[in-house]
Coordinates of N, CA and C and ligand atoms in Angstrom, one line a residue:
M1 N -3.8 -6.4 28.8 CA -4.0 -7.4 27.8 C -2.8 -7.4 26.8
R2 N -2.2 -8.6 26.6 CA -1.1 -8.6 25.6 C -1.6 -8.7 24.2
A3 N -0.9 -8.0 23.3 CA -1.3 -8.1 21.9 C -1.0 -9.5 21.4
S4 N -1.9 -10.2 20.7 CA -1.5 -11.5 20.2 C -0.4 -11.3 19.2
S5 N 0.6 -12.2 19.2 CA 1.8 -12.0 18.5 C 1.7 -12.3 17.0
D6 N 0.6 -12.9 16.6 CA 0.5 -13.4 15.2 C -0.6 -12.7 14.5
A7 N -1.0 -11.5 15.0 CA -2.1 -10.7 14.3 C -1.6 -9.4 13.7
A8 N -2.1 -9.1 12.6 CA -1.5 -7.9 11.9 C -2.6 -7.0 11.3
L9 N -2.3 -5.7 11.2 CA -3.1 -4.7 10.5 C -2.4 -4.2 9.3
V10 N -3.0 -4.4 8.1 CA -2.3 -3.9 6.9 C -2.9 -2.6 6.4
L11 N -2.0 -1.6 6.2 CA -2.4 -0.4 5.6 C -2.6 -0.6 4.1
F12 N -3.9 -0.7 3.7 CA -4.3 -1.2 2.4 C -5.1 -0.2 1.7
S13 N -4.4 0.4 0.6 CA -5.0 1.5 -0.1 C -5.8 1.0 -1.4
G14 N -5.5 -0.2 -1.8 CA -6.0 -0.7 -3.1 C -5.0 -0.5 -4.2
G15 N -3.8 0.0 -3.9 CA -2.7 0.1 -4.9 C -2.0 -1.2 -5.0
Q16 N -1.0 -1.2 -6.0 CA -0.2 -2.3 -6.2 C 0.6 -2.7 -5.0
D17 N 1.3 -1.8 -4.4 CA 2.2 -2.1 -3.3 C 1.5 -2.6 -2.1
S18 N 0.4 -2.0 -1.7 CA -0.3 -2.4 -0.5 C -1.0 -3.7 -0.7
T19 N -1.4 -4.0 -2.0 CA -2.0 -5.3 -2.2 C -1.0 -6.5 -2.1
V20 N 0.2 -6.2 -2.6 CA 1.3 -7.2 -2.4 C 1.6 -7.4 -0.9
C21 N 1.6 -6.3 -0.2 CA 1.8 -6.3 1.3 C 0.7 -7.1 2.0
L22 N -0.5 -7.0 1.5 CA -1.6 -7.8 2.1 C -1.4 -9.3 1.9
A23 N -1.0 -9.6 0.7 CA -0.7 -11.1 0.4 C 0.4 -11.5 1.3
W24 N 1.5 -10.7 1.4 CA 2.6 -11.0 2.2 C 2.2 -11.3 3.7
A25 N 1.3 -10.5 4.2 CA 0.8 -10.6 5.5 C 0.0 -11.9 5.7
L26 N -0.9 -12.2 4.7 CA -1.7 -13.3 4.8 C -0.9 -14.6 4.8
E27 N 0.3 -14.6 4.2 CA 1.2 -15.8 4.3 C 1.8 -15.9 5.7
R28 N 1.9 -14.9 6.5 CA 2.7 -14.9 7.7 C 1.8 -14.9 9.0
F29 N 0.7 -14.2 9.0 CA 0.0 -14.0 10.2 C -1.4 -14.7 10.2
T30 N -1.8 -15.2 11.4 CA -3.0 -16.0 11.4 C -4.2 -15.2 11.4
R31 N -4.1 -13.9 11.7 CA -5.3 -13.0 11.7 C -4.8 -11.7 11.0
V32 N -5.4 -11.3 10.0 CA -5.0 -10.1 9.2 C -6.2 -9.2 9.0
E33 N -6.2 -8.0 9.5 CA -7.2 -7.0 9.3 C -6.6 -5.9 8.4
T34 N -7.5 -5.1 7.7 CA -7.0 -4.1 6.8 C -7.6 -2.7 7.2
I35 N -6.8 -1.7 6.9 CA -7.3 -0.3 7.2 C -7.0 0.5 5.9
G36 N -8.0 1.3 5.5 CA -7.9 2.3 4.4 C -8.3 3.7 4.8
F37 N -7.7 4.7 4.2 CA -8.0 6.1 4.6 C -8.6 6.8 3.5
D38 N -9.7 7.5 3.8 CA -10.4 8.4 2.9 C -10.1 9.8 3.3
Y39 N -9.2 10.4 2.5 CA -8.7 11.8 2.9 C -9.0 12.8 1.8
G40 N -10.2 12.5 1.1 CA -10.6 13.4 0.0 C -9.7 13.4 -1.2
Q41 N -9.2 12.2 -1.5 CA -8.4 12.0 -2.8 C -9.3 12.5 -3.9
R42 N -8.6 13.1 -4.9 CA -9.4 13.6 -6.1 C -10.2 12.5 -6.7
H43 N -9.5 11.3 -6.8 CA -10.2 10.2 -7.4 C -10.3 9.0 -6.4
A44 N -11.4 8.6 -6.1 CA -11.6 7.6 -5.0 C -11.5 6.2 -5.6
V45 N -10.9 6.1 -6.8 CA -10.9 4.8 -7.5 C -10.2 3.7 -6.6
E46 N -9.1 4.1 -6.0 CA -8.3 3.2 -5.2 C -9.2 2.6 -4.1
L47 N -9.9 3.5 -3.4 CA -10.8 3.0 -2.3 C -11.9 2.1 -2.9
A48 N -12.4 2.4 -4.1 CA -13.4 1.6 -4.7 C -13.0 0.2 -5.0
V49 N -11.7 0.0 -5.4 CA -11.3 -1.4 -5.8 C -10.9 -2.2 -4.6
R50 N -10.9 -1.7 -3.4 CA -10.4 -2.4 -2.2 C -11.2 -3.7 -1.9
P51 N -12.6 -3.6 -1.9 CA -13.4 -4.8 -1.6 C -13.2 -5.9 -2.6
T52 N -13.1 -5.6 -3.9 CA -12.8 -6.6 -4.9 C -11.5 -7.3 -4.7
I53 N -10.5 -6.5 -4.4 CA -9.2 -7.1 -4.2 C -9.2 -8.0 -3.0
R54 N -9.8 -7.6 -1.9 CA -9.9 -8.5 -0.7 C -10.6 -9.8 -1.1
E55 N -11.7 -9.7 -1.8 CA -12.4 -10.9 -2.2 C -11.6 -11.8 -3.1
R56 N -10.9 -11.2 -4.1 CA -10.1 -12.0 -5.0 C -8.9 -12.7 -4.3
L57 N -8.3 -12.0 -3.3 CA -7.3 -12.5 -2.5 C -7.8 -13.7 -1.7
A58 N -8.9 -13.6 -1.1 CA -9.5 -14.7 -0.3 C -9.8 -15.9 -1.2
A59 N -10.2 -15.6 -2.4 CA -10.5 -16.7 -3.3 C -9.3 -17.5 -3.8
L60 N -8.1 -16.9 -3.7 CA -6.9 -17.5 -4.1 C -6.5 -18.7 -3.3
D61 N -6.8 -18.6 -2.0 CA -6.2 -19.6 -1.0 C -7.2 -19.7 0.2
P62 N -7.7 -20.9 0.5 CA -8.6 -21.1 1.6 C -8.0 -20.6 2.9
Q63 N -6.7 -20.8 3.1 CA -6.0 -20.3 4.3 C -6.1 -18.8 4.4
W64 N -5.8 -18.2 3.3 CA -5.9 -16.7 3.3 C -7.3 -16.2 3.6
R65 N -8.3 -16.9 3.1 CA -9.7 -16.6 3.4 C -10.0 -16.7 4.9
A66 N -9.5 -17.8 5.5 CA -9.7 -18.0 6.9 C -9.0 -16.9 7.8
R67 N -7.9 -16.4 7.3 CA -7.1 -15.4 8.0 C -7.6 -14.0 7.8
L68 N -8.2 -13.7 6.7 CA -8.5 -12.3 6.4 C -9.7 -11.9 7.2
G69 N -9.5 -10.8 8.1 CA -10.5 -10.4 9.0 C -11.1 -9.1 8.5
E70 N -11.5 -8.3 9.4 CA -12.3 -7.1 9.1 C -11.5 -6.0 8.3
D71 N -12.3 -5.2 7.6 CA -11.7 -4.1 6.9 C -12.3 -2.8 7.6
H72 N -11.4 -1.8 7.8 CA -11.7 -0.6 8.4 C -11.4 0.6 7.5
V73 N -12.4 1.4 7.2 CA -12.1 2.6 6.4 C -12.3 3.8 7.3
V74 N -11.2 4.6 7.4 CA -11.2 5.8 8.3 C -11.2 7.1 7.5
R75 N -12.2 7.9 7.8 CA -12.2 9.2 7.1 C -11.3 10.2 7.7
L76 N -10.4 10.8 6.9 CA -9.5 11.8 7.4 C -9.6 13.1 6.6
D77 N -10.8 13.7 6.7 CA -11.1 14.9 5.9 C -10.1 16.0 6.3
A78 N -9.7 16.0 7.6 CA -8.8 17.0 8.1 C -7.5 17.1 7.3
L79 N -7.1 15.9 6.9 CA -5.8 15.8 6.2 C -5.9 16.6 4.8
A80 N -7.0 16.4 4.2 CA -7.2 17.2 2.9 C -7.4 18.7 3.2
A81 N -8.0 19.0 4.3 CA -8.3 20.4 4.6 C -7.0 21.2 4.8
I82 N -6.0 20.5 5.3 CA -4.7 21.2 5.6 C -3.7 21.0 4.5
S83 N -4.0 20.3 3.4 CA -3.0 20.0 2.4 C -3.4 20.7 1.1
E84 N -2.3 21.2 0.4 CA -2.5 21.8 -0.9 C -1.7 20.8 -1.8
T85 N -2.4 19.9 -2.4 CA -1.6 18.8 -3.1 C -2.4 18.4 -4.3
A86 N -1.7 17.9 -5.3 CA -2.3 17.4 -6.5 C -3.2 16.2 -6.3
L87 N -3.0 15.5 -5.2 CA -3.9 14.4 -4.9 C -5.3 14.8 -4.4
T88 N -5.3 15.9 -3.7 CA -6.6 16.3 -3.1 C -7.2 17.6 -3.7
R89 N -6.4 18.3 -4.5 CA -6.9 19.5 -5.1 C -6.7 19.5 -6.6
D90 N -7.3 20.4 -7.3 CA -7.2 20.4 -8.8 C -5.9 21.1 -9.2
V91 N -4.7 20.5 -8.8 CA -3.4 21.1 -9.1 C -2.7 20.2 -10.0
A92 N -1.9 20.8 -11.0 CA -1.1 19.9 -11.9 C -0.1 19.1 -11.2
I93 N 0.1 17.8 -11.7 CA 1.1 16.9 -11.1 C 2.4 17.3 -11.8
E94 N 3.3 17.8 -11.0 CA 4.6 18.2 -11.5 C 5.6 18.3 -10.3
M95 N 6.8 18.7 -10.5 CA 7.8 18.9 -9.4 C 7.5 20.3 -8.9
G96 N 7.4 20.4 -7.5 CA 7.2 21.7 -6.9 C 8.5 22.3 -6.6
A97 N 8.5 23.5 -6.0 CA 9.7 24.3 -5.7 C 10.5 23.6 -4.7
N98 N 9.9 22.8 -3.8 CA 10.6 22.1 -2.8 C 11.3 20.8 -3.3
N99 N 11.3 20.6 -4.6 CA 11.9 19.4 -5.2 C 11.1 18.1 -4.9
L100 N 9.9 18.3 -4.4 CA 9.0 17.2 -4.2 C 7.8 17.3 -5.2
P101 N 7.3 16.1 -5.7 CA 6.2 16.2 -6.6 C 5.0 16.9 -5.9
T102 N 4.1 17.5 -6.7 CA 2.9 18.1 -6.1 C 1.9 17.1 -5.6
T103 N 2.2 15.9 -5.8 CA 1.3 14.8 -5.2 C 1.7 14.6 -3.7
F104 N 2.8 15.2 -3.2 CA 3.2 15.0 -1.9 C 2.3 15.6 -0.9
V105 N 1.7 14.8 0.0 CA 0.9 15.3 1.2 C 1.8 15.3 2.4
P106 N 2.2 16.4 2.9 CA 3.2 16.4 4.0 C 2.7 15.6 5.2
G107 N 3.6 14.7 5.6 CA 3.3 13.9 6.8 C 2.2 12.9 6.7
R108 N 1.8 12.6 5.5 CA 0.6 11.7 5.3 C 0.8 10.3 6.0
N109 N 2.0 9.8 5.7 CA 2.2 8.4 6.3 C 2.4 8.4 7.8
L110 N 2.9 9.6 8.3 CA 2.9 9.7 9.8 C 1.5 9.6 10.4
V111 N 0.6 10.4 9.7 CA -0.8 10.4 10.2 C -1.4 9.0 10.0
F112 N -1.2 8.4 8.9 CA -1.7 7.0 8.7 C -1.2 6.0 9.7
L113 N 0.1 6.1 10.0 CA 0.6 5.1 11.0 C 0.1 5.4 12.4
C114 N -0.2 6.7 12.7 CA -0.7 7.0 14.0 C -2.1 6.4 14.2
F115 N -2.9 6.6 13.2 CA -4.3 6.0 13.2 C -4.3 4.5 13.2
A116 N -3.4 4.0 12.3 CA -3.3 2.5 12.2 C -2.9 1.9 13.6
G117 N -1.9 2.6 14.2 CA -1.4 2.1 15.5 C -2.5 2.2 16.6
A118 N -3.3 3.2 16.6 CA -4.4 3.3 17.5 C -5.4 2.2 17.3
L119 N -5.7 2.0 16.1 CA -6.7 0.9 15.8 C -6.2 -0.4 16.1
A120 N -4.9 -0.7 15.8 CA -4.2 -1.9 16.1 C -4.2 -2.2 17.6
Y121 N -4.0 -1.2 18.4 CA -4.1 -1.3 19.8 C -5.5 -1.8 20.3
R122 N -6.5 -1.1 19.8 CA -7.8 -1.5 20.1 C -8.2 -2.9 19.7
R123 N -7.7 -3.3 18.5 CA -8.1 -4.6 17.9 C -7.1 -5.7 18.3
D124 N -6.1 -5.3 19.2 CA -5.2 -6.3 19.7 C -4.3 -6.9 18.6
L125 N -3.8 -6.0 17.7 CA -3.0 -6.5 16.6 C -1.6 -5.9 16.8
K126 N -0.6 -6.8 17.0 CA 0.7 -6.3 17.3 C 1.5 -5.7 16.1
H127 N 1.2 -6.3 15.0 CA 2.0 -5.9 13.8 C 1.3 -5.0 12.8
L128 N 2.0 -4.0 12.3 CA 1.5 -3.1 11.3 C 2.3 -3.5 10.0
V129 N 1.6 -3.6 8.9 CA 2.3 -3.9 7.6 C 1.9 -2.8 6.6
A130 N 3.0 -2.2 6.0 CA 2.7 -1.0 5.2 C 3.7 -1.1 4.0
G131 N 3.2 -0.5 2.9 CA 3.9 -0.6 1.6 C 4.9 0.5 1.3
M132 N 5.4 1.2 2.3 CA 6.3 2.3 2.0 C 7.6 1.7 1.4
C133 N 8.2 2.6 0.5 CA 9.3 2.1 -0.3 C 10.3 3.2 -0.6
E134 N 11.5 3.1 -0.3 CA 12.5 4.1 -0.6 C 13.0 4.1 -2.0
T135 N 12.8 2.9 -2.7 CA 13.5 2.7 -3.9 C 12.9 3.5 -5.1
D136 N 11.6 3.6 -5.2 CA 11.0 4.3 -6.3 C 10.6 5.8 -5.9
Y137 N 10.0 5.9 -4.8 CA 9.5 7.3 -4.4 C 10.5 7.9 -3.4
S138 N 11.7 8.0 -3.9 CA 12.7 8.5 -2.9 C 12.5 10.0 -2.6
G139 N 11.6 10.7 -3.3 CA 11.3 12.1 -3.0 C 10.3 12.2 -1.8
Y140 N 9.7 11.1 -1.3 CA 8.8 11.3 -0.2 C 9.5 10.9 1.1
P141 N 9.8 12.0 1.9 CA 10.5 11.7 3.1 C 9.8 10.8 4.1
D142 N 8.5 10.8 4.1 CA 7.8 10.0 5.1 C 7.7 8.5 4.6
C143 N 8.3 8.2 3.5 CA 8.4 6.8 3.1 C 9.8 6.2 3.5
R144 N 10.7 7.0 4.0 CA 12.0 6.5 4.3 C 12.0 5.5 5.4
D145 N 13.0 4.6 5.4 CA 13.1 3.6 6.4 C 13.3 4.2 7.8
D146 N 14.1 5.2 7.9 CA 14.4 5.8 9.2 C 13.1 6.4 9.7
T147 N 12.3 7.0 8.9 CA 11.0 7.6 9.3 C 10.1 6.5 9.9
I148 N 10.0 5.4 9.2 CA 9.1 4.3 9.6 C 9.7 3.7 10.9
K149 N 11.0 3.5 11.0 CA 11.5 3.0 12.3 C 11.3 3.9 13.5
A150 N 11.4 5.2 13.2 CA 11.1 6.2 14.2 C 9.7 6.1 14.7
M151 N 8.8 5.9 13.7 CA 7.3 5.8 14.1 C 7.1 4.5 14.9
Q152 N 7.8 3.5 14.6 CA 7.6 2.2 15.3 C 8.0 2.5 16.8
V153 N 9.1 3.2 17.0 CA 9.6 3.5 18.4 C 8.5 4.4 19.0
A154 N 8.1 5.4 18.3 CA 7.1 6.4 18.9 C 5.8 5.7 19.3
L155 N 5.3 4.8 18.4 CA 4.0 4.1 18.7 C 4.2 3.1 19.9
T156 N 5.3 2.4 19.9 CA 5.6 1.5 21.0 C 5.7 2.2 22.3
L157 N 6.4 3.3 22.4 CA 6.5 4.1 23.6 C 5.2 4.8 24.0
G158 N 4.6 5.4 23.0 CA 3.4 6.2 23.2 C 2.2 5.4 23.7
M159 N 2.2 4.1 23.3 CA 1.0 3.3 23.8 C 1.4 2.2 24.8
D160 N 2.7 2.2 25.1 CA 3.3 1.3 26.1 C 2.9 -0.2 25.7
R161 N 3.1 -0.4 24.5 CA 2.8 -1.8 24.0 C 3.7 -2.0 22.7
R162 N 4.3 -3.2 22.6 CA 5.1 -3.4 21.4 C 4.4 -3.3 20.1
C163 N 4.8 -2.5 19.3 CA 4.2 -2.4 17.9 C 5.3 -2.5 16.9
V164 N 5.1 -3.5 16.0 CA 6.2 -3.8 15.0 C 5.7 -3.3 13.7
V165 N 6.4 -2.4 13.0 CA 6.0 -2.0 11.7 C 6.8 -2.7 10.6
H166 N 6.2 -3.5 9.8 CA 6.8 -4.2 8.7 C 6.7 -3.4 7.4
T167 N 7.7 -3.3 6.6 CA 7.6 -2.7 5.3 C 8.4 -3.6 4.3
P168 N 7.7 -4.6 3.9 CA 8.4 -5.6 3.0 C 8.9 -5.1 1.7
L169 N 8.4 -3.9 1.3 CA 8.8 -3.4 0.0 C 9.8 -2.3 0.1
M170 N 10.3 -2.0 1.3 CA 11.2 -0.9 1.5 C 12.3 -0.8 0.5
W171 N 13.0 -1.9 0.2 CA 14.1 -1.9 -0.7 C 13.8 -2.6 -2.0
V172 N 12.6 -2.7 -2.4 CA 12.1 -3.5 -3.6 C 11.6 -2.4 -4.6
D173 N 12.1 -2.5 -5.8 CA 11.6 -1.6 -6.8 C 10.3 -2.1 -7.5
K174 N 9.7 -1.4 -8.4 CA 8.4 -1.8 -9.0 C 8.5 -3.2 -9.7
A175 N 9.6 -3.4 -10.4 CA 9.8 -4.7 -11.0 C 9.8 -5.8 -10.0
G176 N 10.5 -5.5 -8.9 CA 10.6 -6.5 -7.8 C 9.3 -6.8 -7.1
T177 N 8.4 -5.7 -7.1 CA 7.1 -5.9 -6.5 C 6.2 -6.8 -7.4
F178 N 6.3 -6.7 -8.7 CA 5.6 -7.7 -9.6 C 6.1 -9.1 -9.3
A179 N 7.5 -9.2 -9.2 CA 8.1 -10.5 -9.0 C 7.7 -11.1 -7.6
L180 N 7.6 -10.2 -6.6 CA 7.2 -10.7 -5.3 C 5.7 -11.2 -5.3
A181 N 4.9 -10.5 -6.1 CA 3.5 -10.9 -6.2 C 3.4 -12.4 -6.7
R182 N 4.2 -12.6 -7.8 CA 4.2 -14.0 -8.4 C 4.8 -15.0 -7.4
E183 N 5.8 -14.6 -6.7 CA 6.5 -15.5 -5.8 C 5.5 -15.9 -4.7
I184 N 4.7 -14.9 -4.2 CA 3.8 -15.2 -3.0 C 2.6 -16.1 -3.5
G185 N 2.0 -15.7 -4.6 CA 0.8 -16.3 -5.0 C 0.7 -16.8 -6.4
G186 N 1.8 -16.9 -7.1 CA 1.8 -17.5 -8.5 C 1.2 -16.6 -9.5
E187 N 0.9 -17.2 -10.7 CA 0.4 -16.4 -11.8 C -1.0 -15.7 -11.4
N188 N -1.8 -16.4 -10.6 CA -3.1 -15.9 -10.3 C -3.0 -14.6 -9.5
M189 N -2.0 -14.6 -8.6 CA -1.7 -13.4 -7.8 C -1.2 -12.2 -8.7
L190 N -0.3 -12.6 -9.6 CA 0.2 -11.6 -10.5 C -1.0 -11.0 -11.4
D191 N -1.8 -11.9 -11.9 CA -3.0 -11.4 -12.6 C -3.9 -10.4 -11.8
L192 N -4.1 -10.8 -10.6 CA -4.9 -10.0 -9.7 C -4.3 -8.6 -9.5
V193 N -3.0 -8.6 -9.3 CA -2.3 -7.3 -9.1 C -2.4 -6.4 -10.3
I194 N -2.2 -7.0 -11.5 CA -2.3 -6.3 -12.7 C -3.7 -5.8 -13.0
A195 N -4.7 -6.7 -12.9 CA -6.1 -6.4 -13.3 C -6.8 -5.5 -12.3
E196 N -6.6 -5.7 -11.0 CA -7.4 -5.0 -10.0 C -6.8 -3.9 -9.2
T197 N -5.5 -3.8 -9.1 CA -4.9 -2.8 -8.3 C -4.9 -1.5 -9.1
H198 N -4.9 -0.4 -8.4 CA -5.0 0.9 -9.1 C -3.8 1.8 -8.7
S199 N -3.1 2.4 -9.6 CA -2.0 3.3 -9.4 C -2.2 4.7 -9.9
C200 N -3.0 4.8 -11.0 CA -3.1 6.1 -11.8 C -3.6 7.3 -11.0
Y201 N -2.8 8.3 -11.0 CA -3.2 9.6 -10.3 C -4.4 10.2 -10.9
L202 N -4.7 9.9 -12.2 CA -5.9 10.6 -12.8 C -7.2 9.7 -12.6
G203 N -7.1 8.6 -12.0 CA -8.3 7.8 -11.8 C -8.8 7.1 -13.0
E204 N -7.9 7.0 -14.0 CA -8.3 6.4 -15.3 C -8.4 4.8 -15.2
R205 N -9.6 4.2 -15.5 CA -9.7 2.8 -15.4 C -10.3 2.2 -16.7
S206 N -10.3 3.0 -17.8 CA -10.9 2.5 -19.0 C -9.9 1.9 -20.0
K207 N -8.6 2.4 -19.8 CA -7.6 1.9 -20.8 C -6.8 0.8 -20.1
R208 N -6.8 -0.4 -20.7 CA -6.1 -1.6 -20.2 C -4.7 -1.7 -20.9
H209 N -3.7 -1.8 -20.2 CA -2.3 -2.0 -20.7 C -1.8 -3.3 -20.2
P210 N -0.7 -3.8 -20.7 CA -0.1 -5.1 -20.2 C 0.1 -5.0 -18.7
W211 N 0.4 -3.8 -18.1 CA 0.7 -3.7 -16.7 C -0.5 -3.3 -15.9
G212 N -1.7 -3.1 -16.5 CA -2.9 -2.8 -15.8 C -3.6 -1.6 -16.4
Y213 N -4.6 -1.1 -15.6 CA -5.4 0.1 -16.1 C -4.7 1.4 -15.7
G214 N -4.9 2.4 -16.5 CA -4.4 3.7 -16.2 C -4.2 4.6 -17.4
C215 N -4.0 5.9 -17.2 CA -3.8 6.8 -18.3 C -2.5 6.5 -19.1
G216 N -1.6 6.0 -18.5 CA -0.3 5.6 -19.1 C 0.7 6.8 -19.1
D217 N 0.3 7.9 -18.6 CA 1.2 9.1 -18.8 C 1.5 9.8 -17.4
C218 N 0.7 9.6 -16.4 CA 1.0 10.3 -15.1 C 2.2 9.6 -14.5
P219 N 2.9 10.2 -13.5 CA 4.1 9.6 -12.9 C 3.8 8.2 -12.4
A220 N 2.6 8.0 -11.7 CA 2.4 6.7 -11.2 C 2.2 5.6 -12.3
C221 N 1.6 6.0 -13.4 CA 1.4 5.0 -14.5 C 2.8 4.7 -15.1
R222 N 3.6 5.8 -15.3 CA 4.9 5.6 -15.9 C 5.8 4.7 -15.1
L223 N 5.8 4.9 -13.8 CA 6.5 4.1 -12.8 C 6.1 2.6 -12.9
R224 N 4.8 2.4 -13.0 CA 4.2 1.1 -13.0 C 4.6 0.4 -14.3
A225 N 4.4 1.2 -15.4 CA 4.7 0.6 -16.8 C 6.2 0.2 -16.9
E226 N 7.1 1.1 -16.4 CA 8.5 0.8 -16.5 C 8.9 -0.4 -15.6
G227 N 8.3 -0.4 -14.4 CA 8.5 -1.6 -13.5 C 8.1 -2.9 -14.2
Y228 N 6.9 -2.9 -14.8 CA 6.4 -4.1 -15.4 C 7.4 -4.5 -16.6
A229 N 7.8 -3.5 -17.4 CA 8.7 -3.8 -18.5 C 10.0 -4.5 -18.0
R230 N 10.5 -3.9 -16.9 CA 11.8 -4.5 -16.3 C 11.5 -5.9 -15.8
F231 N 10.4 -6.1 -15.1 CA 10.0 -7.4 -14.6 C 9.9 -8.4 -15.7
I232 N 9.3 -8.1 -16.8 CA 9.2 -9.0 -18.0 C 10.6 -9.3 -18.5
A233 N 11.4 -8.3 -18.7 CA 12.8 -8.4 -19.2 C 13.6 -9.3 -18.3
E234 N 13.5 -9.1 -17.0 CA 14.3 -9.8 -16.0 C 13.8 -11.3 -15.9
G235 N 12.5 -11.4 -16.1 CA 12.0 -12.8 -16.0 C 12.5 -13.6 -17.2
D236 N 12.6 -13.0 -18.4 CA 13.1 -13.6 -19.5 C 14.6 -14.0 -19.3
R237 N 15.3 -13.1 -18.6 CA 16.7 -13.4 -18.4 C 17.0 -14.6 -17.6
T238 N 16.1 -14.8 -16.5 CA 16.3 -15.9 -15.6 C 15.6 -17.2 -16.1
A239 N 14.8 -17.1 -17.1 CA 14.1 -18.2 -17.6 C 15.0 -19.2 -18.3
Ligands
ZN301 ZN1 -2.1 7.6 -14.9

């Protein structure tokens, strides 16, 4: 059976990047399914916001609603069991001796892409869409463009079926991601990204800032806040 050429599976975590990727995919593919991974994250807030984001995206555009298909949540307890990381254990978020932040889960995106590829095969979805980005998280080797391209080749060979991995944010910084959200879906899409997507490593959702909810102090919050500030400044410049 040939994979239908216009169907995609989006790696959708509930974060800012993967939400913009989901909107990007809904613009391009006639059938779009989503996959999320539960790997024992210290705070499951990201997973909890996913259904709301999917519903709000569908409400933005009747065509998007028609295209948005099933959601799949895959438990990957084994990934947490073999990782010592600030995302899955009670470890401080800081730079480790290997020059990588302690939030780094070794090989996480390789594992995610393998599972996504296997599900895409079964669901007859030719395209994978993922939010990896070299621009901001340059410390994460499994976010690099070469890593993703190598995975595309491995998945295509290993399953003997063409698998295309799209990473629309690979060279886009956080300011650019806010701008892309507005470009794809206007002010409503931008509002959705700010209000509903989750980035904070501490799982904080009681404090609202101009850029969204979060503690305001962890690396993910700082990156998001700085990106939003640049986005506003650049918007003013082009206005
Ligand atoms: Zn935070």
